[in-house]
Amino acid sequence: MPRSEQFTTSVETPVDTAVDDVLARMRVLDAELPPHDGIAVFNRVYLAVTSEVDRRIDSGRFGDARATATLDVRFAERYLAAVDAALGDGRPPACWRPLVQMRRHPGVRPLQFALAGINAHIGHDLALAVVDACRSLGCEPGDLEDDYERVGDVLVALEERIREELMPGPDLLQIADPLTHLLGAWSLERARDATWTAARALWALRGLPDVAREFTDRLDTAVGFAGRMLLTPL
């Protein structure tokens, strides 16, 4: 059985178990991949995000714990499927291909790997995960909006920490560092807002599968283009 199938949950799977499953899969990747591998860099970031969301679910920080956990799991499954394709004989979505292709490039810095992964996962996977979760829960995207925003707040806080931890060199030198200017062109806040619009559009297009497929393909390509820019060797 392919690894991605092992971690794909059904509607009947208890959400607590499903979240534990995806966390376990990320920990396996963390142990298996070399630390400086681009996928490993993003995986550590995403493991921290998912662990934090799980803690907040357990502490009652979300309005609907089951809905949030379902969105969290559907979101993670998209990433894990892309990694399985990248590490196996498959072909990951276009948004993930720049990270896969550049994951061992010596001229790409860890912060670039981290943000390229965030770009792929937020810009493409999250919109599809919202639709997946709505289908699983039998709800509309609007029913998930509050918890979507709360998860986004976790991402923004962690992104700020990631930039601080992975940005190289003393603060006084960062203004002159080309990495500062390259990464200043991308914003998680803007990406998150665009993703919510894309999720609503995909939900509205669910009765037009050909149009929805074309929309998804174009989204995938555009996010992949941004990822390639973020991974410009420096």
GROMACS .gro file of C-alpha atoms in nm:
model
  234
    1MET     CA    1   0.000   0.000   0.000
    2PRO     CA    2   0.142   0.345  -0.090
    3ARG     CA    3   0.236   0.554   0.210
    4SER     CA    4  -0.014   0.829   0.123
    5GLU     CA    5  -0.299   0.575   0.134
    6GLN     CA    6  -0.194   0.467   0.481
    7PHE     CA    7  -0.258   0.818   0.610
    8THR     CA    8  -0.577   0.899   0.418
    9THR     CA    9  -0.869   0.907   0.657
   10SER     CA   10  -1.233   0.834   0.593
   11VAL     CA   11  -1.522   1.037   0.725
   12GLU     CA   12  -1.570   0.770   0.993
   13THR     CA   13  -1.212   0.790   1.124
   14PRO     CA   14  -1.206   0.959   1.468
   15VAL     CA   15  -1.050   1.301   1.410
   16ASP     CA   16  -0.819   1.269   1.712
   17THR     CA   17  -0.677   0.949   1.566
   18ALA     CA   18  -0.646   1.109   1.223
   19VAL     CA   19  -0.448   1.406   1.359
   20ASP     CA   20  -0.222   1.166   1.549
   21ASP     CA   21  -0.167   0.972   1.227
   22VAL     CA   22  -0.053   1.272   1.026
   23LEU     CA   23   0.171   1.390   1.310
   24ALA     CA   24   0.327   1.044   1.325
   25ARG     CA   25   0.392   1.052   0.951
   26MET     CA   26   0.564   1.391   0.978
   27ARG     CA   27   0.782   1.264   1.262
   28VAL     CA   28   0.887   0.968   1.046
   29LEU     CA   29   0.986   1.209   0.769
   30ASP     CA   30   1.177   1.420   1.020
   31ALA     CA   31   1.376   1.114   1.126
   32GLU     CA   32   1.433   0.983   0.772
   33LEU     CA   33   1.535   1.293   0.578
   34PRO     CA   34   1.875   1.468   0.605
   35PRO     CA   35   1.837   1.785   0.816
   36HIS     CA   36   1.940   2.022   0.536
   37ASP     CA   37   1.713   1.865   0.274
   38GLY     CA   38   1.460   2.126   0.157
   39ILE     CA   39   1.165   1.896   0.224
   40ALA     CA   40   1.300   1.824   0.572
   41VAL     CA   41   1.328   2.197   0.646
   42PHE     CA   42   0.964   2.256   0.556
   43ASN     CA   43   0.854   1.936   0.729
   44ARG     CA   44   0.996   2.062   1.060
   45VAL     CA   45   0.802   2.385   1.017
   46TYR     CA   46   0.481   2.204   0.933
   47LEU     CA   47   0.523   1.958   1.217
   48ALA     CA   48   0.546   2.255   1.455
   49VAL     CA   49   0.234   2.413   1.304
   50THR     CA   50   0.028   2.093   1.318
   51SER     CA   51   0.141   2.019   1.673
   52GLU     CA   52   0.039   2.369   1.782
   53VAL     CA   53  -0.301   2.343   1.612
   54ASP     CA   54  -0.351   2.004   1.780
   55ARG     CA   55  -0.271   2.155   2.120
   56ARG     CA   56  -0.518   2.436   2.063
   57ILE     CA   57  -0.788   2.191   1.954
   58ASP     CA   58  -0.733   1.989   2.271
   59SER     CA   59  -0.754   2.303   2.486
   60GLY     CA   60  -1.081   2.416   2.330
   61ARG     CA   61  -0.940   2.718   2.145
   62PHE     CA   62  -1.152   2.651   1.834
   63GLY     CA   63  -1.528   2.689   1.804
   64ASP     CA   64  -1.584   2.348   1.647
   65ALA     CA   65  -1.304   2.107   1.735
   66ARG     CA   66  -1.425   1.835   1.496
   67ALA     CA   67  -1.446   2.075   1.201
   68THR     CA   68  -1.102   2.222   1.273
   69ALA     CA   69  -0.944   1.880   1.311
   70THR     CA   70  -1.106   1.764   0.986
   71LEU     CA   71  -0.969   2.067   0.801
   72ASP     CA   72  -0.629   2.013   0.965
   73VAL     CA   73  -0.617   1.649   0.855
   74ARG     CA   74  -0.740   1.712   0.499
   75PHE     CA   75  -0.480   1.987   0.472
   76ALA     CA   76  -0.198   1.760   0.595
   77GLU     CA   77  -0.304   1.477   0.365
   78ARG     CA   78  -0.243   1.701   0.064
   79TYR     CA   79   0.115   1.764   0.178
   80LEU     CA   80   0.183   1.401   0.263
   81ALA     CA   81   0.052   1.287  -0.076
   82ALA     CA   82   0.285   1.536  -0.249
   83VAL     CA   83   0.583   1.411  -0.044
   84ASP     CA   84   0.498   1.048  -0.120
   85ALA     CA   85   0.494   1.134  -0.491
   86ALA     CA   86   0.823   1.323  -0.463
   87LEU     CA   87   1.001   1.044  -0.275
   88GLY     CA   88   0.849   0.769  -0.485
   89ASP     CA   89   0.777   0.725  -0.854
   90GLY     CA   90   0.489   0.973  -0.871
   91ARG     CA   91   0.465   1.333  -0.985
   92PRO     CA   92   0.378   1.592  -0.721
   93PRO     CA   93   0.155   1.891  -0.802
   94ALA     CA   94   0.325   2.177  -0.987
   95CYS     CA   95   0.324   2.391  -0.672
   96TRP     CA   96   0.555   2.141  -0.497
   97ARG     CA   97   0.792   2.068  -0.787
   98PRO     CA   98   1.028   2.365  -0.734
   99LEU     CA   99   1.094   2.257  -0.373
  100VAL     CA  100   1.141   1.895  -0.481
  101GLN     CA  101   1.378   1.992  -0.763
  102MET     CA  102   1.582   2.239  -0.555
  103ARG     CA  103   1.578   2.055  -0.222
  104ARG     CA  104   1.952   1.980  -0.228
  105HIS     CA  105   2.077   2.296  -0.402
  106PRO     CA  106   2.366   2.447  -0.203
  107GLY     CA  107   2.274   2.801  -0.306
  108VAL     CA  108   1.925   2.788  -0.154
  109ARG     CA  109   1.899   2.884   0.212
  110PRO     CA  110   1.683   2.712   0.474
  111LEU     CA  111   1.444   3.007   0.503
  112GLN     CA  112   1.379   2.986   0.130
  113PHE     CA  113   1.293   2.616   0.161
  114ALA     CA  114   1.060   2.686   0.452
  115LEU     CA  115   0.871   2.967   0.281
  116ALA     CA  116   0.854   2.786  -0.054
  117GLY     CA  117   0.685   2.497   0.125
  118ILE     CA  118   0.448   2.734   0.303
  119ASN     CA  119   0.370   2.898  -0.032
  120ALA     CA  120   0.283   2.563  -0.194
  121HIS     CA  121   0.081   2.438   0.100
  122ILE     CA  122  -0.112   2.759   0.169
  123GLY     CA  123  -0.144   2.883  -0.187
  124HIS     CA  124  -0.269   2.557  -0.338
  125ASP     CA  125  -0.333   2.278  -0.088
  126LEU     CA  126  -0.534   2.478   0.163
  127ALA     CA  127  -0.801   2.584  -0.085
  128LEU     CA  128  -0.853   2.223  -0.189
  129ALA     CA  129  -0.849   2.110   0.175
  130VAL     CA  130  -1.132   2.351   0.260
  131VAL     CA  131  -1.341   2.192  -0.015
  132ASP     CA  132  -1.241   1.842   0.102
  133ALA     CA  133  -1.341   1.928   0.460
  134CYS     CA  134  -1.675   2.077   0.355
  135ARG     CA  135  -1.758   1.759   0.165
  136SER     CA  136  -1.657   1.543   0.460
  137LEU     CA  137  -1.855   1.750   0.710
  138GLY     CA  138  -2.153   1.832   0.490
  139CYS     CA  139  -2.110   2.206   0.545
  140GLU     CA  140  -2.038   2.526   0.352
  141PRO     CA  141  -1.703   2.712   0.349
  142GLY     CA  142  -1.862   2.991   0.552
  143ASP     CA  143  -1.916   2.745   0.837
  144LEU     CA  144  -1.538   2.697   0.860
  145GLU     CA  145  -1.435   3.060   0.823
  146ASP     CA  146  -1.384   3.144   1.191
  147ASP     CA  147  -1.167   2.840   1.256
  148TYR     CA  148  -0.987   2.899   0.925
  149GLU     CA  149  -0.891   3.244   1.053
  150ARG     CA  150  -0.774   3.102   1.388
  151VAL     CA  151  -0.554   2.845   1.214
  152GLY     CA  152  -0.422   3.129   0.998
  153ASP     CA  153  -0.326   3.322   1.311
  154VAL     CA  154  -0.114   3.023   1.420
  155LEU     CA  155   0.057   3.021   1.081
  156VAL     CA  156   0.132   3.394   1.089
  157ALA     CA  157   0.285   3.373   1.437
  158LEU     CA  158   0.500   3.076   1.341
  159GLU     CA  159   0.607   3.234   1.014
  160GLU     CA  160   0.740   3.535   1.206
  161ARG     CA  161   0.936   3.302   1.434
  162ILE     CA  162   1.067   3.105   1.137
  163ARG     CA  163   1.194   3.420   0.967
  164GLU     CA  164   1.374   3.523   1.286
  165GLU     CA  165   1.530   3.180   1.340
  166LEU     CA  166   1.635   3.107   0.983
  167MET     CA  167   1.735   3.452   0.858
  168PRO     CA  168   2.116   3.442   0.842
  169GLY     CA  169   2.356   3.705   0.968
  170PRO     CA  170   2.339   3.995   1.214
  171ASP     CA  171   2.039   4.225   1.191
  172LEU     CA  172   2.252   4.510   1.060
  173LEU     CA  173   2.350   4.305   0.757
  174GLN     CA  174   2.000   4.188   0.668
  175ILE     CA  175   1.911   4.506   0.479
  176ALA     CA  176   2.192   4.436   0.232
  177ASP     CA  177   2.118   4.063   0.209
  178PRO     CA  178   1.946   3.974  -0.123
  179LEU     CA  179   1.742   3.720   0.071
  180THR     CA  180   1.569   4.005   0.255
  181HIS     CA  181   1.451   4.160  -0.071
  182LEU     CA  182   1.356   3.829  -0.232
  183LEU     CA  183   1.137   3.715   0.056
  184GLY     CA  184   0.988   4.062   0.102
  185ALA     CA  185   0.800   4.004  -0.224
  186TRP     CA  186   0.589   3.724  -0.068
  187SER     CA  187   0.330   3.764   0.208
  188LEU     CA  188   0.157   3.489   0.405
  189GLU     CA  189  -0.131   3.726   0.485
  190ARG     CA  190  -0.198   3.793   0.117
  191ALA     CA  191  -0.159   3.426   0.030
  192ARG     CA  192  -0.406   3.327   0.301
  193ASP     CA  193  -0.664   3.581   0.181
  194ALA     CA  194  -0.626   3.466  -0.181
  195THR     CA  195  -0.664   3.104  -0.071
  196TRP     CA  196  -0.996   3.171   0.101
  197THR     CA  197  -1.125   3.334  -0.219
  198ALA     CA  198  -1.002   3.035  -0.420
  199ALA     CA  199  -1.172   2.790  -0.181
  200ARG     CA  200  -1.504   2.971  -0.213
  201ALA     CA  201  -1.470   2.976  -0.591
  202LEU     CA  202  -1.394   2.604  -0.604
  203TRP     CA  203  -1.694   2.531  -0.382
  204ALA     CA  204  -1.917   2.738  -0.612
  205LEU     CA  205  -1.778   2.548  -0.913
  206ARG     CA  206  -1.832   2.200  -0.765
  207GLY     CA  207  -2.120   2.138  -1.006
  208LEU     CA  208  -1.895   2.223  -1.302
  209PRO     CA  209  -1.611   1.971  -1.272
  210ASP     CA  210  -1.435   2.068  -1.596
  211VAL     CA  211  -1.423   2.435  -1.499
  212ALA     CA  212  -1.319   2.348  -1.143
  213ARG     CA  213  -1.039   2.128  -1.277
  214GLU     CA  214  -0.911   2.406  -1.503
  215PHE     CA  215  -0.926   2.655  -1.214
  216THR     CA  216  -0.732   2.414  -0.991
  217ASP     CA  217  -0.468   2.352  -1.258
  218ARG     CA  218  -0.413   2.723  -1.311
  219LEU     CA  219  -0.391   2.781  -0.937
  220ASP     CA  220  -0.136   2.500  -0.909
  221THR     CA  221   0.076   2.647  -1.189
  222ALA     CA  222   0.066   3.003  -1.050
  223VAL     CA  223   0.166   2.892  -0.701
  224GLY     CA  224   0.446   2.682  -0.847
  225PHE     CA  225   0.576   2.986  -1.033
  226ALA     CA  226   0.589   3.184  -0.707
  227GLY     CA  227   0.769   2.892  -0.540
  228ARG     CA  228   1.033   2.889  -0.811
  229MET     CA  229   1.093   3.260  -0.749
  230LEU     CA  230   1.131   3.202  -0.374
  231LEU     CA  231   1.391   2.934  -0.440
  232THR     CA  232   1.620   3.151  -0.653
  233PRO     CA  233   1.976   3.046  -0.556
  234LEU     CA  234   2.163   3.322  -0.372
   0.00000   0.00000   0.00000
